[in-house]
Amino acid sequence: MAGGKIQKQKNRAAGSHSHQGGIPFHKSKGQHILKNPMLVDTIVQKSGIKPTDVVLEIGPGTGNLTKKLLEASKSVIAVELDPRMVLELQRRFQGTPFSNKLKVIQGDVLKCDLPYFDICVANIPYQISSPLTFKLLSHRPSFRCAVIMFQREFAMRLVAQPGDNLYCRLSVNTQLLARVFHLLKVGRNNFRPPPKVDSSVVRIEPRKPLPPVSFKEWDGLVRLCFNRKNKTLGSIFRQKTVLSLLEKNYKTLQALQLSEKGMSEEAGMVDDEVAVLADTSEDPSMEIDGERDDDEMEVEDVDREGERSDFKDKVLGVLKQGDFEDKRSSKLTQVDFLYLLSLFNKAGIHFSSCSGK
């Protein structure tokens, strides 16, 4: 029995580390506290905080970054999930000139309603990187910028450009909504406890105004294209699963006699649709079967009534019209995807789910 208790204590100790105040940090919860004061100063400097700014900090921990933010801003709103850290934060600034400038919200940042803020500065748990990024980008009124510490690979995907190895749906979706800049690389030894990977600080500036596009349509197209980003679009749009899905949407919209006015209204509901871009997993309805030769993936032109062949010609005609047939998703820019989507939509071909409409 005694041996069992000792083993449990060792296991608990292995999963947490204490700082000088004695609070254990849990790696499983993404608690990695910045300990390098020079790095903290650099992050605050690159945030461009004005004395009149309200700053949102996510995951303040014990308050090392919070103190510098309070010094530079009008006020700080700190969102912290861990009640132990909330108590530590309140104790640290109680009775100081900063106590009236700090508001602490205990809760899950992904679930709580965020108040108005000018700038977001955050060292976040890496497991919430994608949903948090798109939650911030859907926040209204829009903020000036966010300076966020991400896992390095995630950060490099955010800033990747067409042709880069890491260029992906995340890159395209984020850059549709914001300008993204890599600020600095941060080694793992700048944290307590050190994470297993290096980090990077990224600056995100929301685009104003947002592009007048339906994000559900956009995500449907981009998700389909990036299932095989190094295949030509002509190859992707010849596949049976792709043509079947698009033809189903096409016929459903025709049956509903969706007016041009209705589609324009749908395209205007941008704020409610941003959340769909946060899902970086693959959509089963858009999945392409395992690697096969392009010839095997083509739909046979011999159809019972010739309808499928006609629809295939319609789809390929759109690609040829925009000179996209031999291009690859990994090389396409934001403008390219917007143009391609507009060509498909003008031809009556849509990518968002039609269920419930």
mmCIF file of C-alpha atoms in Angstrom:
data_model
loop_
_atom_site.group_PDB
_atom_site.id
_atom_site.type_symbol
_atom_site.label_atom_id
_atom_site.label_comp_id
_atom_site.label_asym_id
_atom_site.label_seq_id
_atom_site.Cartn_x
_atom_site.Cartn_y
_atom_site.Cartn_z
ATOM 1 C CA MET A 1 0.000 0.000 0.000
ATOM 2 C CA ALA A 2 2.755 2.397 0.930
ATOM 3 C CA GLY A 3 4.566 1.707 -2.311
ATOM 4 C CA GLY A 4 1.391 2.476 -4.255
ATOM 5 C CA LYS A 5 1.000 5.834 -2.541
ATOM 6 C CA ILE A 6 4.582 6.779 -3.296
ATOM 7 C CA GLN A 7 4.108 5.899 -6.939
ATOM 8 C CA LYS A 8 0.995 8.071 -7.196
ATOM 9 C CA GLN A 9 2.833 10.988 -5.622
ATOM 10 C CA LYS A 10 5.672 10.581 -8.122
ATOM 11 C CA ASN A 11 3.221 10.524 -11.010
ATOM 12 C CA ARG A 12 1.553 13.709 -9.801
ATOM 13 C CA ALA A 13 4.911 15.400 -9.399
ATOM 14 C CA ALA A 14 5.966 14.375 -12.893
ATOM 15 C CA GLY A 15 2.914 16.056 -14.419
ATOM 16 C CA SER A 16 3.326 19.407 -12.679
ATOM 17 C CA HIS A 17 6.013 21.926 -11.800
ATOM 18 C CA SER A 18 5.978 24.584 -9.113
ATOM 19 C CA HIS A 19 7.050 28.190 -9.437
ATOM 20 C CA GLN A 20 8.565 30.166 -6.582
ATOM 21 C CA GLY A 21 5.181 30.770 -4.974
ATOM 22 C CA GLY A 22 4.475 27.076 -4.810
ATOM 23 C CA ILE A 23 1.649 26.829 -7.369
ATOM 24 C CA PRO A 24 2.060 23.684 -9.485
ATOM 25 C CA PHE A 25 1.821 24.174 -13.252
ATOM 26 C CA HIS A 26 0.032 21.482 -15.237
ATOM 27 C CA LYS A 27 1.478 20.705 -18.659
ATOM 28 C CA SER A 28 -1.687 18.817 -19.570
ATOM 29 C CA LYS A 29 -3.594 22.107 -19.293
ATOM 30 C CA GLY A 30 -1.052 23.965 -21.396
ATOM 31 C CA GLN A 31 0.325 25.932 -18.429
ATOM 32 C CA HIS A 32 3.752 27.173 -19.481
ATOM 33 C CA ILE A 33 4.629 30.482 -17.790
ATOM 34 C CA LEU A 34 6.956 32.979 -19.458
ATOM 35 C CA LYS A 35 9.957 33.454 -17.207
ATOM 36 C CA ASN A 36 12.260 35.576 -19.408
ATOM 37 C CA PRO A 37 11.659 39.271 -18.524
ATOM 38 C CA MET A 38 13.397 40.493 -21.693
ATOM 39 C CA LEU A 39 11.024 38.397 -23.803
ATOM 40 C CA VAL A 40 8.027 39.806 -21.928
ATOM 41 C CA ASP A 41 9.263 43.351 -22.641
ATOM 42 C CA THR A 42 9.737 42.512 -26.334
ATOM 43 C CA ILE A 43 6.193 41.151 -26.682
ATOM 44 C CA VAL A 44 4.703 44.267 -25.061
ATOM 45 C CA GLN A 45 6.826 46.530 -27.276
ATOM 46 C CA LYS A 46 5.784 44.742 -30.476
ATOM 47 C CA SER A 47 2.135 44.950 -29.456
ATOM 48 C CA GLY A 48 2.160 48.724 -29.967
ATOM 49 C CA ILE A 49 -0.027 49.413 -26.939
ATOM 50 C CA LYS A 50 -1.274 52.969 -26.450
ATOM 51 C CA PRO A 51 -2.034 54.518 -23.024
ATOM 52 C CA THR A 52 -5.718 54.654 -24.034
ATOM 53 C CA ASP A 53 -5.962 50.952 -25.009
ATOM 54 C CA VAL A 54 -8.019 48.255 -23.330
ATOM 55 C CA VAL A 55 -5.966 45.041 -23.507
ATOM 56 C CA LEU A 56 -7.366 41.521 -23.442
ATOM 57 C CA GLU A 57 -4.961 38.964 -21.977
ATOM 58 C CA ILE A 58 -5.772 35.266 -22.280
ATOM 59 C CA GLY A 59 -4.140 32.871 -19.839
ATOM 60 C CA PRO A 60 -2.326 35.401 -17.618
ATOM 61 C CA GLY A 61 -0.994 32.735 -15.270
ATOM 62 C CA THR A 62 0.852 34.355 -12.376
ATOM 63 C CA GLY A 63 0.920 37.805 -13.981
ATOM 64 C CA ASN A 64 4.437 38.323 -15.351
ATOM 65 C CA LEU A 65 3.111 39.615 -18.675
ATOM 66 C CA THR A 66 0.055 41.172 -17.020
ATOM 67 C CA LYS A 67 2.212 43.593 -15.021
ATOM 68 C CA LYS A 68 3.880 44.975 -18.146
ATOM 69 C CA LEU A 69 0.533 45.254 -19.930
ATOM 70 C CA LEU A 70 -0.920 47.212 -16.999
ATOM 71 C CA GLU A 71 2.032 49.607 -17.132
ATOM 72 C CA ALA A 72 1.492 50.308 -20.849
ATOM 73 C CA SER A 73 -2.317 50.408 -21.174
ATOM 74 C CA LYS A 74 -5.460 52.029 -19.835
ATOM 75 C CA SER A 75 -6.698 48.711 -18.441
ATOM 76 C CA VAL A 76 -6.328 44.933 -18.766
ATOM 77 C CA ILE A 77 -9.048 42.297 -18.941
ATOM 78 C CA ALA A 78 -7.518 38.934 -18.050
ATOM 79 C CA VAL A 79 -9.359 35.677 -18.819
ATOM 80 C CA GLU A 80 -8.100 32.721 -16.770
ATOM 81 C CA LEU A 81 -9.598 29.250 -16.421
ATOM 82 C CA ASP A 82 -7.602 28.031 -13.412
ATOM 83 C CA PRO A 83 -9.057 29.375 -10.117
ATOM 84 C CA ARG A 84 -5.651 29.015 -8.434
ATOM 85 C CA MET A 85 -4.113 31.384 -10.987
ATOM 86 C CA VAL A 86 -7.032 33.795 -10.601
ATOM 87 C CA LEU A 87 -6.388 33.967 -6.856
ATOM 88 C CA GLU A 88 -2.637 34.414 -7.390
ATOM 89 C CA LEU A 89 -3.282 37.212 -9.892
ATOM 90 C CA GLN A 90 -5.611 39.038 -7.514
ATOM 91 C CA ARG A 91 -3.152 38.702 -4.641
ATOM 92 C CA ARG A 92 -0.264 39.981 -6.746
ATOM 93 C CA PHE A 93 -1.933 43.263 -7.683
ATOM 94 C CA GLN A 94 -4.089 43.844 -4.595
ATOM 95 C CA GLY A 95 -3.185 47.114 -2.913
ATOM 96 C CA THR A 96 -1.058 48.279 -5.872
ATOM 97 C CA PRO A 97 -1.778 51.217 -8.248
ATOM 98 C CA PHE A 98 -2.769 48.602 -10.838
ATOM 99 C CA SER A 99 -5.620 47.030 -8.866
ATOM 100 C CA ASN A 100 -8.267 49.343 -10.376
ATOM 101 C CA LYS A 101 -6.936 48.801 -13.909
ATOM 102 C CA LEU A 102 -7.213 45.008 -13.821
ATOM 103 C CA LYS A 103 -10.399 43.003 -14.369
ATOM 104 C CA VAL A 104 -10.111 39.213 -14.028
ATOM 105 C CA ILE A 105 -12.649 36.906 -15.655
ATOM 106 C CA GLN A 106 -12.555 33.308 -14.465
ATOM 107 C CA GLY A 107 -13.747 30.980 -17.185
ATOM 108 C CA ASP A 108 -13.108 29.228 -20.479
ATOM 109 C CA VAL A 109 -12.201 31.844 -23.091
ATOM 110 C CA LEU A 110 -13.805 29.713 -25.808
ATOM 111 C CA LYS A 111 -17.161 29.732 -23.997
ATOM 112 C CA CYS A 112 -17.389 33.173 -22.411
ATOM 113 C CA ASP A 113 -18.557 36.367 -24.097
ATOM 114 C CA LEU A 114 -15.603 38.666 -24.610
ATOM 115 C CA PRO A 115 -15.988 42.379 -23.789
ATOM 116 C CA TYR A 116 -14.710 45.240 -25.920
ATOM 117 C CA PHE A 117 -10.922 45.433 -26.285
ATOM 118 C CA ASP A 118 -8.417 47.214 -28.540
ATOM 119 C CA ILE A 119 -5.556 44.721 -28.446
ATOM 120 C CA CYS A 120 -5.223 41.082 -27.441
ATOM 121 C CA VAL A 121 -1.934 39.812 -26.004
ATOM 122 C CA ALA A 122 -1.754 36.172 -25.029
ATOM 123 C CA ASN A 123 0.432 33.200 -24.191
ATOM 124 C CA ILE A 124 -2.209 30.547 -24.755
ATOM 125 C CA PRO A 125 -2.579 26.801 -24.204
ATOM 126 C CA TYR A 126 -1.588 25.467 -27.605
ATOM 127 C CA GLN A 127 -4.500 23.028 -27.814
ATOM 128 C CA ILE A 128 -6.969 25.909 -28.268
ATOM 129 C CA SER A 129 -4.964 27.729 -30.963
ATOM 130 C CA SER A 130 -7.314 27.283 -33.908
ATOM 131 C CA PRO A 131 -10.720 27.829 -32.241
ATOM 132 C CA LEU A 132 -9.376 30.815 -30.300
ATOM 133 C CA THR A 133 -7.911 32.436 -33.418
ATOM 134 C CA PHE A 134 -11.243 32.310 -35.230
ATOM 135 C CA LYS A 135 -13.224 33.306 -32.153
ATOM 136 C CA LEU A 136 -11.117 36.455 -31.939
ATOM 137 C CA LEU A 137 -11.515 37.140 -35.660
ATOM 138 C CA SER A 138 -15.309 36.851 -35.346
ATOM 139 C CA HIS A 139 -15.407 39.257 -32.368
ATOM 140 C CA ARG A 140 -17.348 42.478 -32.868
ATOM 141 C CA PRO A 141 -16.530 45.280 -32.720
ATOM 142 C CA SER A 142 -13.265 44.332 -34.358
ATOM 143 C CA PHE A 143 -10.009 44.911 -32.478
ATOM 144 C CA ARG A 144 -6.821 46.559 -33.780
ATOM 145 C CA CYS A 145 -4.458 43.621 -33.456
ATOM 146 C CA ALA A 146 -3.643 40.459 -31.526
ATOM 147 C CA VAL A 147 -0.128 39.412 -30.531
ATOM 148 C CA ILE A 148 -0.216 35.747 -29.590
ATOM 149 C CA MET A 149 2.276 33.047 -28.636
ATOM 150 C CA PHE A 150 1.609 29.868 -30.641
ATOM 151 C CA GLN A 151 3.330 26.537 -31.075
ATOM 152 C CA ARG A 152 5.903 27.230 -33.784
ATOM 153 C CA GLU A 153 4.491 24.900 -36.443
ATOM 154 C CA PHE A 154 0.981 26.322 -36.003
ATOM 155 C CA ALA A 155 2.395 29.848 -36.259
ATOM 156 C CA MET A 156 4.271 29.019 -39.454
ATOM 157 C CA ARG A 157 1.082 27.588 -40.968
ATOM 158 C CA LEU A 158 -0.721 30.837 -40.145
ATOM 159 C CA VAL A 159 1.823 32.929 -42.053
ATOM 160 C CA ALA A 160 2.604 30.436 -44.868
ATOM 161 C CA GLN A 161 2.359 31.757 -48.425
ATOM 162 C CA PRO A 162 1.365 29.979 -51.669
ATOM 163 C CA GLY A 163 4.092 27.511 -52.612
ATOM 164 C CA ASP A 164 5.338 27.021 -49.031
ATOM 165 C CA ASN A 165 5.301 23.458 -47.700
ATOM 166 C CA LEU A 166 3.123 24.472 -44.740
ATOM 167 C CA TYR A 167 0.573 26.393 -46.853
ATOM 168 C CA CYS A 168 -2.803 24.856 -45.987
ATOM 169 C CA ARG A 169 -6.484 25.541 -45.228
ATOM 170 C CA LEU A 170 -5.502 27.227 -41.980
ATOM 171 C CA SER A 171 -3.255 29.652 -43.890
ATOM 172 C CA VAL A 172 -5.913 30.473 -46.478
ATOM 173 C CA ASN A 173 -8.787 30.849 -44.014
ATOM 174 C CA THR A 174 -6.849 33.010 -41.567
ATOM 175 C CA GLN A 175 -5.422 35.265 -44.243
ATOM 176 C CA LEU A 176 -8.888 35.753 -45.725
ATOM 177 C CA LEU A 177 -9.876 37.439 -42.455
ATOM 178 C CA ALA A 178 -6.618 39.052 -41.336
ATOM 179 C CA ARG A 179 -3.096 40.104 -42.150
ATOM 180 C CA VAL A 180 -0.692 37.844 -40.268
ATOM 181 C CA PHE A 181 2.965 38.533 -39.441
ATOM 182 C CA HIS A 182 5.614 36.384 -37.756
ATOM 183 C CA LEU A 183 7.344 38.494 -35.077
ATOM 184 C CA LEU A 184 9.849 36.265 -33.313
ATOM 185 C CA LYS A 185 10.812 32.700 -32.523
ATOM 186 C CA VAL A 186 10.786 31.703 -28.836
ATOM 187 C CA GLY A 187 12.832 28.786 -27.521
ATOM 188 C CA ARG A 188 11.231 26.328 -25.127
ATOM 189 C CA ASN A 189 13.649 27.237 -22.300
ATOM 190 C CA ASN A 190 11.951 30.628 -21.925
ATOM 191 C CA PHE A 191 9.044 28.897 -20.159
ATOM 192 C CA ARG A 192 8.490 27.234 -16.816
ATOM 193 C CA PRO A 193 7.947 24.316 -17.196
ATOM 194 C CA PRO A 194 9.479 24.113 -20.691
ATOM 195 C CA PRO A 195 7.134 22.729 -23.375
ATOM 196 C CA LYS A 196 8.247 19.991 -25.752
ATOM 197 C CA VAL A 197 8.331 22.308 -28.770
ATOM 198 C CA ASP A 198 9.506 25.805 -29.674
ATOM 199 C CA SER A 199 7.063 28.677 -30.010
ATOM 200 C CA SER A 200 6.568 31.775 -32.138
ATOM 201 C CA VAL A 201 4.887 35.125 -31.562
ATOM 202 C CA VAL A 202 2.493 36.193 -34.323
ATOM 203 C CA ARG A 203 0.735 39.504 -34.961
ATOM 204 C CA ILE A 204 -2.805 39.275 -36.361
ATOM 205 C CA GLU A 205 -4.544 42.359 -37.800
ATOM 206 C CA PRO A 206 -8.220 41.855 -38.779
ATOM 207 C CA ARG A 207 -9.135 43.011 -42.269
ATOM 208 C CA LYS A 208 -11.571 45.920 -42.357
ATOM 209 C CA PRO A 209 -13.955 45.448 -44.016
ATOM 210 C CA LEU A 210 -14.121 41.682 -44.424
ATOM 211 C CA PRO A 211 -14.378 40.305 -47.972
ATOM 212 C CA PRO A 212 -18.027 40.091 -49.133
ATOM 213 C CA VAL A 213 -18.063 36.308 -49.339
ATOM 214 C CA SER A 214 -20.100 33.534 -47.749
ATOM 215 C CA PHE A 215 -17.662 31.801 -45.425
ATOM 216 C CA LYS A 216 -19.604 28.549 -45.681
ATOM 217 C CA GLU A 217 -19.184 28.634 -49.456
ATOM 218 C CA TRP A 218 -15.537 29.631 -49.109
ATOM 219 C CA ASP A 219 -14.737 26.886 -46.628
ATOM 220 C CA GLY A 220 -16.507 24.277 -48.750
ATOM 221 C CA LEU A 221 -14.362 25.146 -51.763
ATOM 222 C CA VAL A 222 -11.089 25.475 -49.860
ATOM 223 C CA ARG A 223 -11.671 22.268 -47.880
ATOM 224 C CA LEU A 224 -12.263 20.360 -51.108
ATOM 225 C CA CYS A 225 -9.224 21.841 -52.851
ATOM 226 C CA PHE A 226 -6.830 21.197 -49.957
ATOM 227 C CA ASN A 227 -7.761 17.535 -49.551
ATOM 228 C CA ARG A 228 -5.189 17.050 -52.301
ATOM 229 C CA LYS A 229 -3.428 20.383 -52.470
ATOM 230 C CA ASN A 230 -0.707 19.161 -54.844
ATOM 231 C CA LYS A 231 -3.163 17.681 -57.359
ATOM 232 C CA THR A 232 -4.328 19.831 -60.246
ATOM 233 C CA LEU A 233 -7.808 21.281 -59.863
ATOM 234 C CA GLY A 234 -8.770 19.502 -63.070
ATOM 235 C CA SER A 235 -7.904 16.195 -61.414
ATOM 236 C CA ILE A 236 -9.749 17.032 -58.175
ATOM 237 C CA PHE A 237 -12.943 18.153 -59.913
ATOM 238 C CA ARG A 238 -13.069 15.034 -62.103
ATOM 239 C CA GLN A 239 -13.454 12.755 -59.098
ATOM 240 C CA LYS A 240 -16.735 10.930 -58.633
ATOM 241 C CA THR A 241 -17.155 11.955 -54.993
ATOM 242 C CA VAL A 242 -16.593 15.614 -55.810
ATOM 243 C CA LEU A 243 -18.893 15.720 -58.812
ATOM 244 C CA SER A 244 -21.578 13.779 -56.973
ATOM 245 C CA LEU A 245 -21.531 16.229 -54.063
ATOM 246 C CA LEU A 246 -21.567 19.326 -56.264
ATOM 247 C CA GLU A 247 -24.324 17.943 -58.482
ATOM 248 C CA LYS A 248 -26.435 17.197 -55.412
ATOM 249 C CA ASN A 249 -26.008 20.785 -54.224
ATOM 250 C CA TYR A 250 -26.732 22.073 -57.725
ATOM 251 C CA LYS A 251 -29.987 20.136 -58.076
ATOM 252 C CA THR A 252 -31.119 20.979 -54.544
ATOM 253 C CA LEU A 253 -30.614 24.701 -55.110
ATOM 254 C CA GLN A 254 -32.432 24.494 -58.419
ATOM 255 C CA ALA A 255 -35.331 22.701 -56.755
ATOM 256 C CA LEU A 256 -35.514 25.351 -54.057
ATOM 257 C CA GLN A 257 -35.373 28.046 -56.736
ATOM 258 C CA LEU A 258 -33.003 30.031 -54.562
ATOM 259 C CA SER A 259 -33.142 33.582 -55.849
ATOM 260 C CA GLU A 260 -30.123 35.738 -56.493
ATOM 261 C CA LYS A 261 -31.341 38.011 -53.694
ATOM 262 C CA GLY A 262 -31.373 35.102 -51.276
ATOM 263 C CA MET A 263 -27.808 34.182 -52.122
ATOM 264 C CA SER A 264 -26.625 37.770 -51.627
ATOM 265 C CA GLU A 265 -28.299 37.835 -48.210
ATOM 266 C CA GLU A 266 -26.566 34.592 -47.313
ATOM 267 C CA ALA A 267 -23.220 36.052 -48.361
ATOM 268 C CA GLY A 268 -23.811 39.007 -46.037
ATOM 269 C CA MET A 269 -24.074 36.898 -42.890
ATOM 270 C CA VAL A 270 -20.310 36.919 -42.442
ATOM 271 C CA ASP A 271 -20.073 37.232 -38.667
ATOM 272 C CA ASP A 272 -22.131 34.121 -37.950
ATOM 273 C CA GLU A 273 -20.135 32.012 -40.389
ATOM 274 C CA VAL A 274 -16.557 32.724 -39.299
ATOM 275 C CA ALA A 275 -16.738 29.841 -36.829
ATOM 276 C CA VAL A 276 -16.880 27.293 -39.663
ATOM 277 C CA LEU A 277 -13.316 28.233 -40.613
ATOM 278 C CA ALA A 278 -11.993 27.166 -37.209
ATOM 279 C CA ASP A 279 -12.488 23.460 -37.939
ATOM 280 C CA THR A 280 -9.130 22.290 -39.259
ATOM 281 C CA SER A 281 -10.214 18.643 -39.401
ATOM 282 C CA GLU A 282 -11.247 17.075 -42.658
ATOM 283 C CA ASP A 283 -14.919 17.009 -43.613
ATOM 284 C CA PRO A 284 -16.039 13.396 -44.306
ATOM 285 C CA SER A 285 -18.484 14.619 -46.928
ATOM 286 C CA MET A 286 -15.594 16.162 -48.829
ATOM 287 C CA GLU A 287 -13.050 13.407 -48.280
ATOM 288 C CA ILE A 288 -11.357 11.930 -51.315
ATOM 289 C CA ASP A 289 -10.650 8.225 -51.379
ATOM 290 C CA GLY A 290 -7.114 6.888 -51.258
ATOM 291 C CA GLU A 291 -4.519 7.813 -53.874
ATOM 292 C CA ARG A 292 -5.436 6.567 -57.340
ATOM 293 C CA ASP A 293 -4.507 7.441 -60.882
ATOM 294 C CA ASP A 294 -6.355 10.424 -62.294
ATOM 295 C CA ASP A 295 -7.953 8.254 -64.992
ATOM 296 C CA GLU A 296 -9.497 5.995 -62.350
ATOM 297 C CA MET A 297 -10.941 8.981 -60.489
ATOM 298 C CA GLU A 298 -12.726 10.401 -63.515
ATOM 299 C CA VAL A 299 -16.464 10.003 -63.911
ATOM 300 C CA GLU A 300 -17.404 7.939 -66.924
ATOM 301 C CA ASP A 301 -19.074 10.006 -69.603
ATOM 302 C CA VAL A 302 -21.551 7.237 -70.412
ATOM 303 C CA ASP A 303 -24.517 7.993 -68.156
ATOM 304 C CA ARG A 304 -28.068 6.749 -68.245
ATOM 305 C CA GLU A 305 -29.426 10.122 -69.314
ATOM 306 C CA GLY A 306 -26.215 11.973 -69.961
ATOM 307 C CA GLU A 307 -26.895 14.276 -66.996
ATOM 308 C CA ARG A 308 -23.719 13.483 -65.095
ATOM 309 C CA SER A 309 -21.603 13.966 -68.192
ATOM 310 C CA ASP A 310 -23.281 17.330 -68.812
ATOM 311 C CA PHE A 311 -22.657 18.445 -65.229
ATOM 312 C CA LYS A 312 -19.024 17.346 -65.430
ATOM 313 C CA ASP A 313 -18.623 19.448 -68.579
ATOM 314 C CA LYS A 314 -20.201 22.381 -66.735
ATOM 315 C CA VAL A 315 -17.722 22.072 -63.841
ATOM 316 C CA LEU A 316 -14.680 21.670 -66.085
ATOM 317 C CA GLY A 317 -15.919 24.556 -68.202
ATOM 318 C CA VAL A 318 -15.697 26.816 -65.143
ATOM 319 C CA LEU A 319 -12.111 25.704 -64.516
ATOM 320 C CA LYS A 320 -11.169 26.362 -68.133
ATOM 321 C CA GLN A 321 -12.875 29.746 -68.118
ATOM 322 C CA GLY A 322 -10.645 30.908 -65.260
ATOM 323 C CA ASP A 323 -7.567 29.025 -66.498
ATOM 324 C CA PHE A 324 -7.589 26.901 -63.309
ATOM 325 C CA GLU A 325 -7.655 23.365 -64.753
ATOM 326 C CA ASP A 326 -3.887 22.797 -64.551
ATOM 327 C CA LYS A 327 -3.299 24.833 -61.381
ATOM 328 C CA ARG A 328 -2.790 23.417 -57.881
ATOM 329 C CA SER A 329 -4.291 24.586 -54.606
ATOM 330 C CA SER A 330 -0.855 24.812 -52.994
ATOM 331 C CA LYS A 331 0.012 27.634 -55.397
ATOM 332 C CA LEU A 332 -3.247 29.622 -55.353
ATOM 333 C CA THR A 333 -3.556 33.015 -53.656
ATOM 334 C CA GLN A 334 -6.521 34.521 -51.815
ATOM 335 C CA VAL A 335 -7.497 36.389 -54.976
ATOM 336 C CA ASP A 336 -7.348 33.161 -56.985
ATOM 337 C CA PHE A 337 -9.699 31.330 -54.603
ATOM 338 C CA LEU A 338 -12.128 34.271 -54.486
ATOM 339 C CA TYR A 339 -12.182 34.442 -58.289
ATOM 340 C CA LEU A 340 -12.662 30.677 -58.628
ATOM 341 C CA LEU A 341 -15.538 30.719 -56.117
ATOM 342 C CA SER A 342 -17.216 33.585 -57.949
ATOM 343 C CA LEU A 343 -16.993 31.690 -61.252
ATOM 344 C CA PHE A 344 -18.546 28.570 -59.742
ATOM 345 C CA ASN A 345 -21.327 30.544 -58.046
ATOM 346 C CA LYS A 346 -22.153 32.416 -61.251
ATOM 347 C CA ALA A 347 -22.554 29.003 -62.913
ATOM 348 C CA GLY A 348 -24.976 27.976 -60.156
ATOM 349 C CA ILE A 349 -22.458 25.624 -58.501
ATOM 350 C CA HIS A 350 -22.201 25.922 -54.718
ATOM 351 C CA PHE A 351 -20.140 24.314 -51.953
ATOM 352 C CA SER A 352 -22.000 24.876 -48.692
ATOM 353 C CA SER A 353 -24.452 22.318 -47.320
ATOM 354 C CA CYS A 354 -27.993 22.870 -48.506
ATOM 355 C CA SER A 355 -29.641 21.033 -45.618
ATOM 356 C CA GLY A 356 -32.043 23.111 -43.561
ATOM 357 C CA LYS A 357 -32.495 25.825 -46.184
#
